[in-house]
Amino acid sequence: METKNRTKKGFLKYFDLSTAEIKQMADVMSQKFHDKNDPKKERNLCTSLIHVSNFFTILPLFLPGLLIWHYVYSMFIGVTCVSIERVLATYYIRDYERTPRTHIGMGLLCSVHCISFPFAYLMVNNRIPFIIADSFCIICVVYVCVIYFILWLVNVKLGIRFSVPGTYRLAQQFQVKENMRHIMLARNIICCATFFVAIACSLLMTIVLDLLPVWLNNPVAHCIENCIFLNPLLICTVAIFSVPSWKKEFIRWLPMVRKLRNEHVLNQNVLNHEDETKEYFQQLKNAWL
């Protein structure tokens, strides 16, 4: 359920990003339309964009740019905070699912926004070099990979230790299995996200270092934006196909698949994954009482 909520938040974050991008593109196109009627202003466009006398005149462009960079940094910082949450889940493995710890989730959520907004502001205003901004994202990815590798080793050892009958409670065994499932899911998501982020960063470096002809800058910039904006949809798709029960439900409710499925398959009485999950949680609840 917790991972499902993260997937829903990913869709909401993508909707927020799309709104910012549509607003920014509309303002840019409107600016270009007005500039066509004034050749002198079109020749001095770069100069007028650098020297801004009134901040409120560029506010429609500033806010979408701030939201876009906030989205980019919240992706890297958010994944880092999720890995920290799994570390805490392993540390409090005895009663993590049973004892509510709201301060952990709220603290990590506030940390994501408190760190991403300053970085987004500095990037929009060109206050930090590109190398530093790129290095911060790379450090986050490396940190997450190392943390998940260590968590995988720790949970494998805990799973072997907790497999002894009668030694540990069912809640602890369940938490170890939950951590392992989360690590496998995170592995697939990190591989997918890293692939597209690497493409976007490579293309961005070619623009920053002037390795391409001038006429290729705009097409490459659009490719970078598409790599960034399509990333959440691909990550959510990978997350759905990484969980067997989610994958089954997703495929079952596809329009074409629903028509091709036979009625006896839909009405079968065999215990499915959802029933097994409900029964397992009921047993887990009874074990905690």
Coordinates of C-alpha atoms in Angstrom, one line a residue:
M1 CA 0.0 0.0 0.0
E2 CA 2.8 2.4 0.8
T3 CA 4.5 1.7 -2.6
K4 CA 1.1 2.3 -4.3
N5 CA 0.8 5.7 -2.6
R6 CA 4.3 6.5 -3.9
T7 CA 3.2 5.6 -7.5
K8 CA 0.1 7.8 -7.2
K9 CA 2.3 10.7 -6.0
G10 CA 4.5 10.1 -9.0
F11 CA 1.5 10.6 -11.3
L12 CA 0.5 13.7 -9.4
K13 CA 4.0 15.1 -9.6
Y14 CA 4.0 14.5 -13.3
F15 CA 0.7 16.3 -13.7
D16 CA 2.2 19.3 -11.8
L17 CA 5.3 19.2 -14.1
S18 CA 3.1 19.1 -17.2
T19 CA 1.1 22.1 -16.1
A20 CA 4.3 24.1 -15.5
E21 CA 5.7 23.1 -18.9
I22 CA 2.4 24.0 -20.8
K23 CA 2.3 27.4 -19.0
Q24 CA 6.0 28.0 -19.9
M25 CA 5.6 27.0 -23.5
A26 CA 2.5 29.3 -23.9
D27 CA 4.4 32.3 -22.5
V28 CA 7.4 31.6 -24.7
M29 CA 5.3 31.3 -27.8
S30 CA 3.3 34.4 -26.9
Q31 CA 6.6 36.3 -26.5
K32 CA 7.9 35.1 -29.9
F33 CA 4.6 36.1 -31.6
H34 CA 4.9 39.7 -30.3
D35 CA 8.5 39.8 -31.2
K36 CA 7.8 39.1 -34.9
N37 CA 5.9 42.4 -35.2
D38 CA 8.9 44.3 -33.9
P39 CA 12.2 43.4 -35.8
K40 CA 14.2 45.7 -33.6
K41 CA 13.0 44.0 -30.4
E42 CA 13.8 40.6 -32.1
R43 CA 17.4 41.6 -32.7
N44 CA 17.8 42.7 -29.1
L45 CA 16.0 39.7 -27.6
C46 CA 19.0 38.3 -25.8
T47 CA 19.9 41.6 -24.3
S48 CA 16.4 42.3 -23.1
L49 CA 16.1 38.9 -21.5
I50 CA 19.3 39.3 -19.5
H51 CA 18.6 42.8 -18.2
V52 CA 15.2 42.7 -16.6
S53 CA 14.0 46.0 -15.1
N54 CA 10.9 44.6 -13.5
F55 CA 10.8 41.2 -12.0
F56 CA 7.0 40.8 -12.4
T57 CA 7.2 41.0 -16.1
I58 CA 9.0 37.6 -16.2
L59 CA 7.1 36.0 -13.4
P60 CA 5.0 33.8 -15.8
L61 CA 8.3 32.3 -17.0
F62 CA 10.0 32.3 -13.7
L63 CA 7.4 30.2 -11.8
P64 CA 7.2 27.4 -14.3
G65 CA 11.0 27.2 -14.5
L66 CA 11.2 27.1 -10.7
L67 CA 8.6 24.2 -10.6
I68 CA 10.5 22.3 -13.3
W69 CA 13.8 22.4 -11.5
H70 CA 12.1 21.7 -8.3
Y71 CA 10.6 18.6 -9.9
V72 CA 14.0 17.5 -11.2
Y73 CA 15.8 17.9 -7.8
S74 CA 12.9 16.4 -5.9
M75 CA 13.2 13.2 -8.0
F76 CA 16.9 12.7 -6.9
I77 CA 16.4 13.9 -3.3
G78 CA 13.1 12.0 -3.0
V79 CA 14.7 8.7 -4.0
T80 CA 17.5 9.4 -1.5
C81 CA 14.9 10.0 1.3
V82 CA 13.1 6.7 0.4
S83 CA 16.4 4.8 0.8
I84 CA 16.8 6.5 4.2
E85 CA 13.2 5.4 5.1
R86 CA 14.2 1.8 4.3
V87 CA 17.2 2.1 6.5
L88 CA 14.9 3.2 9.4
A89 CA 12.5 0.4 8.6
T90 CA 15.4 -2.1 8.9
Y91 CA 16.6 -0.5 12.2
Y92 CA 13.1 -0.6 13.7
I93 CA 12.4 -4.0 12.2
R94 CA 10.8 -5.3 15.4
D95 CA 7.8 -3.0 15.4
Y96 CA 8.1 -0.7 12.4
E97 CA 4.8 -1.7 10.8
R98 CA 3.0 -1.9 14.1
T99 CA 4.1 1.3 15.7
P100 CA 3.1 4.5 13.9
R101 CA 6.0 6.9 13.3
T102 CA 4.5 9.8 11.5
H103 CA 7.5 12.0 12.2
I104 CA 9.7 9.9 10.0
G105 CA 7.5 10.4 6.9
M106 CA 6.9 14.1 7.6
G107 CA 10.5 14.8 8.3
L108 CA 11.7 13.1 5.1
L109 CA 8.9 14.9 3.1
C110 CA 9.9 18.3 4.5
S111 CA 13.6 17.5 3.8
V112 CA 12.8 16.9 0.1
H113 CA 11.2 20.3 -0.4
C114 CA 13.5 22.2 1.9
I115 CA 16.5 21.0 -0.1
S116 CA 15.0 21.0 -3.6
F117 CA 13.5 24.5 -3.6
P118 CA 16.8 26.3 -2.8
F119 CA 18.6 24.3 -5.5
A120 CA 15.8 25.0 -7.9
Y121 CA 16.0 28.8 -7.1
L122 CA 19.7 28.8 -7.6
M123 CA 19.4 26.9 -10.9
V124 CA 16.7 29.2 -12.3
N125 CA 18.8 32.3 -11.4
N126 CA 22.1 30.7 -12.7
R127 CA 23.7 31.1 -9.3
I128 CA 25.5 27.7 -9.2
P129 CA 27.8 26.2 -12.0
F130 CA 26.4 23.4 -14.1
I131 CA 29.1 21.0 -12.8
I132 CA 28.1 21.4 -9.2
A133 CA 24.4 20.9 -10.0
D134 CA 25.2 17.8 -12.1
S135 CA 27.5 16.4 -9.4
F136 CA 24.9 16.7 -6.8
C137 CA 22.5 14.5 -8.8
I138 CA 25.3 12.0 -9.4
I139 CA 26.1 11.9 -5.7
C140 CA 22.5 11.2 -4.9
V141 CA 22.3 8.3 -7.4
V142 CA 25.6 6.7 -6.1
Y143 CA 24.5 7.1 -2.5
V144 CA 21.1 5.4 -3.2
C145 CA 22.9 2.5 -5.0
V146 CA 25.3 2.0 -2.1
I147 CA 22.5 2.2 0.5
Y148 CA 20.3 -0.3 -1.3
F149 CA 23.2 -2.7 -1.8
I150 CA 24.0 -2.6 1.9
L151 CA 20.3 -3.0 2.8
W152 CA 20.1 -6.0 0.5
L153 CA 23.1 -7.7 2.3
V154 CA 21.6 -6.9 5.7
N155 CA 18.1 -8.2 4.9
V156 CA 19.5 -11.4 3.4
K157 CA 21.3 -12.1 6.6
L158 CA 18.2 -11.2 8.6
G159 CA 16.1 -13.4 6.5
I160 CA 18.4 -16.4 7.2
R161 CA 18.3 -15.6 10.9
F162 CA 14.6 -15.1 11.1
S163 CA 13.9 -18.3 9.1
V164 CA 14.5 -20.4 12.2
P165 CA 11.0 -21.6 13.4
G166 CA 9.9 -20.2 16.7
T167 CA 12.8 -17.9 17.1
Y168 CA 11.3 -14.6 15.9
R169 CA 7.8 -13.2 15.5
L170 CA 5.8 -13.2 12.3
A171 CA 5.9 -9.4 12.2
Q172 CA 9.7 -9.4 11.9
Q173 CA 9.8 -12.0 9.2
F174 CA 7.2 -10.0 7.3
Q175 CA 9.2 -6.8 7.5
V176 CA 12.3 -8.6 6.1
K177 CA 10.3 -9.9 3.2
E178 CA 8.8 -6.4 2.7
N179 CA 12.3 -4.9 2.6
M180 CA 13.4 -7.4 0.1
R181 CA 10.4 -6.7 -2.2
H182 CA 11.0 -3.0 -1.8
I183 CA 14.7 -3.4 -2.7
M184 CA 13.9 -5.4 -5.8
L185 CA 11.3 -2.8 -6.9
A186 CA 13.8 0.0 -6.2
R187 CA 16.4 -1.8 -8.3
N188 CA 14.2 -1.8 -11.4
I189 CA 13.1 1.8 -10.9
I190 CA 16.7 3.1 -10.3
C191 CA 17.9 1.3 -13.4
C192 CA 15.1 2.8 -15.5
A193 CA 15.5 6.3 -14.1
T194 CA 19.3 6.2 -14.3
F195 CA 19.2 5.3 -18.0
F196 CA 17.0 8.2 -19.0
V197 CA 18.8 10.7 -16.6
A198 CA 22.1 9.6 -18.1
I199 CA 20.8 10.4 -21.6
A200 CA 19.5 13.8 -20.5
C201 CA 22.7 14.7 -18.7
S202 CA 24.8 13.7 -21.6
L203 CA 22.8 15.8 -24.0
L204 CA 22.8 18.7 -21.6
M205 CA 26.6 18.5 -21.4
T206 CA 26.9 18.7 -25.2
I207 CA 24.9 21.9 -25.1
V208 CA 26.7 23.5 -22.2
L209 CA 30.2 22.6 -23.6
D210 CA 29.2 23.8 -27.1
L211 CA 30.0 20.4 -28.7
L212 CA 27.1 20.7 -31.2
P213 CA 26.3 23.1 -34.1
V214 CA 24.0 26.0 -33.2
W215 CA 21.1 24.7 -35.3
L216 CA 21.1 21.4 -33.3
N217 CA 20.7 23.1 -29.9
N218 CA 16.9 23.5 -30.0
P219 CA 16.2 19.9 -31.1
V220 CA 18.6 18.6 -28.5
A221 CA 16.9 20.8 -25.8
H222 CA 13.5 19.3 -26.7
C223 CA 15.0 15.8 -26.5
I224 CA 16.3 16.7 -23.0
E225 CA 12.9 17.9 -21.9
N226 CA 11.2 14.8 -23.2
C227 CA 13.6 12.5 -21.4
I228 CA 12.9 14.4 -18.2
F229 CA 9.1 14.7 -18.6
L230 CA 8.5 11.2 -19.8
N231 CA 10.6 9.7 -17.0
P232 CA 7.7 9.6 -14.4
L233 CA 5.4 7.7 -16.8
L234 CA 8.1 5.1 -17.5
I235 CA 9.0 4.8 -13.8
C236 CA 5.4 4.2 -12.9
T237 CA 5.1 1.6 -15.6
V238 CA 8.2 -0.2 -14.4
A239 CA 6.9 -0.1 -10.9
I240 CA 3.6 -1.6 -12.0
F241 CA 5.3 -4.4 -13.9
S242 CA 7.7 -5.1 -11.0
V243 CA 4.9 -6.3 -8.7
P244 CA 3.1 -9.5 -9.9
S245 CA -0.3 -8.5 -8.4
W246 CA -0.1 -5.0 -9.9
K247 CA 1.0 -6.4 -13.3
K248 CA -1.9 -8.9 -13.3
E249 CA -4.5 -6.2 -12.5
F250 CA -3.0 -3.7 -15.0
I251 CA -3.0 -6.2 -17.8
R252 CA -6.5 -7.5 -16.9
W253 CA -8.0 -4.1 -17.1
L254 CA -6.6 -3.1 -20.4
P255 CA -9.5 -2.5 -22.9
M256 CA -8.3 -5.0 -25.5
V257 CA -7.3 -7.6 -22.9
R258 CA -10.6 -7.4 -21.1
K259 CA -12.5 -8.3 -24.4
L260 CA -10.2 -11.2 -25.2
R261 CA -10.4 -12.8 -21.7
N262 CA -12.8 -15.6 -21.3
E263 CA -15.6 -15.4 -18.7
H264 CA -14.5 -18.6 -16.9
V265 CA -11.1 -17.1 -16.3
L266 CA -12.7 -14.0 -14.7
N267 CA -15.0 -16.1 -12.5
Q268 CA -12.5 -18.7 -11.4
N269 CA -12.6 -19.6 -7.8
V270 CA -8.9 -20.2 -7.4
L271 CA -7.3 -18.1 -4.7
N272 CA -5.6 -15.2 -6.4
H273 CA -2.9 -12.9 -5.2
E274 CA -5.2 -10.4 -3.7
D275 CA -7.0 -13.0 -1.6
E276 CA -3.6 -14.4 -0.5
T277 CA -2.5 -10.9 0.5
K278 CA -5.6 -10.3 2.5
E279 CA -5.4 -13.6 4.2
Y280 CA -1.7 -13.0 5.0
F281 CA -2.4 -9.6 6.5
Q282 CA -5.2 -11.0 8.6
Q283 CA -2.9 -13.7 10.0
L284 CA -0.3 -11.0 10.6
K285 CA -2.9 -8.9 12.4
N286 CA -3.9 -11.8 14.6
A287 CA -0.3 -12.5 15.4
W288 CA 0.2 -9.0 16.7
L289 CA -2.8 -9.1 19.0

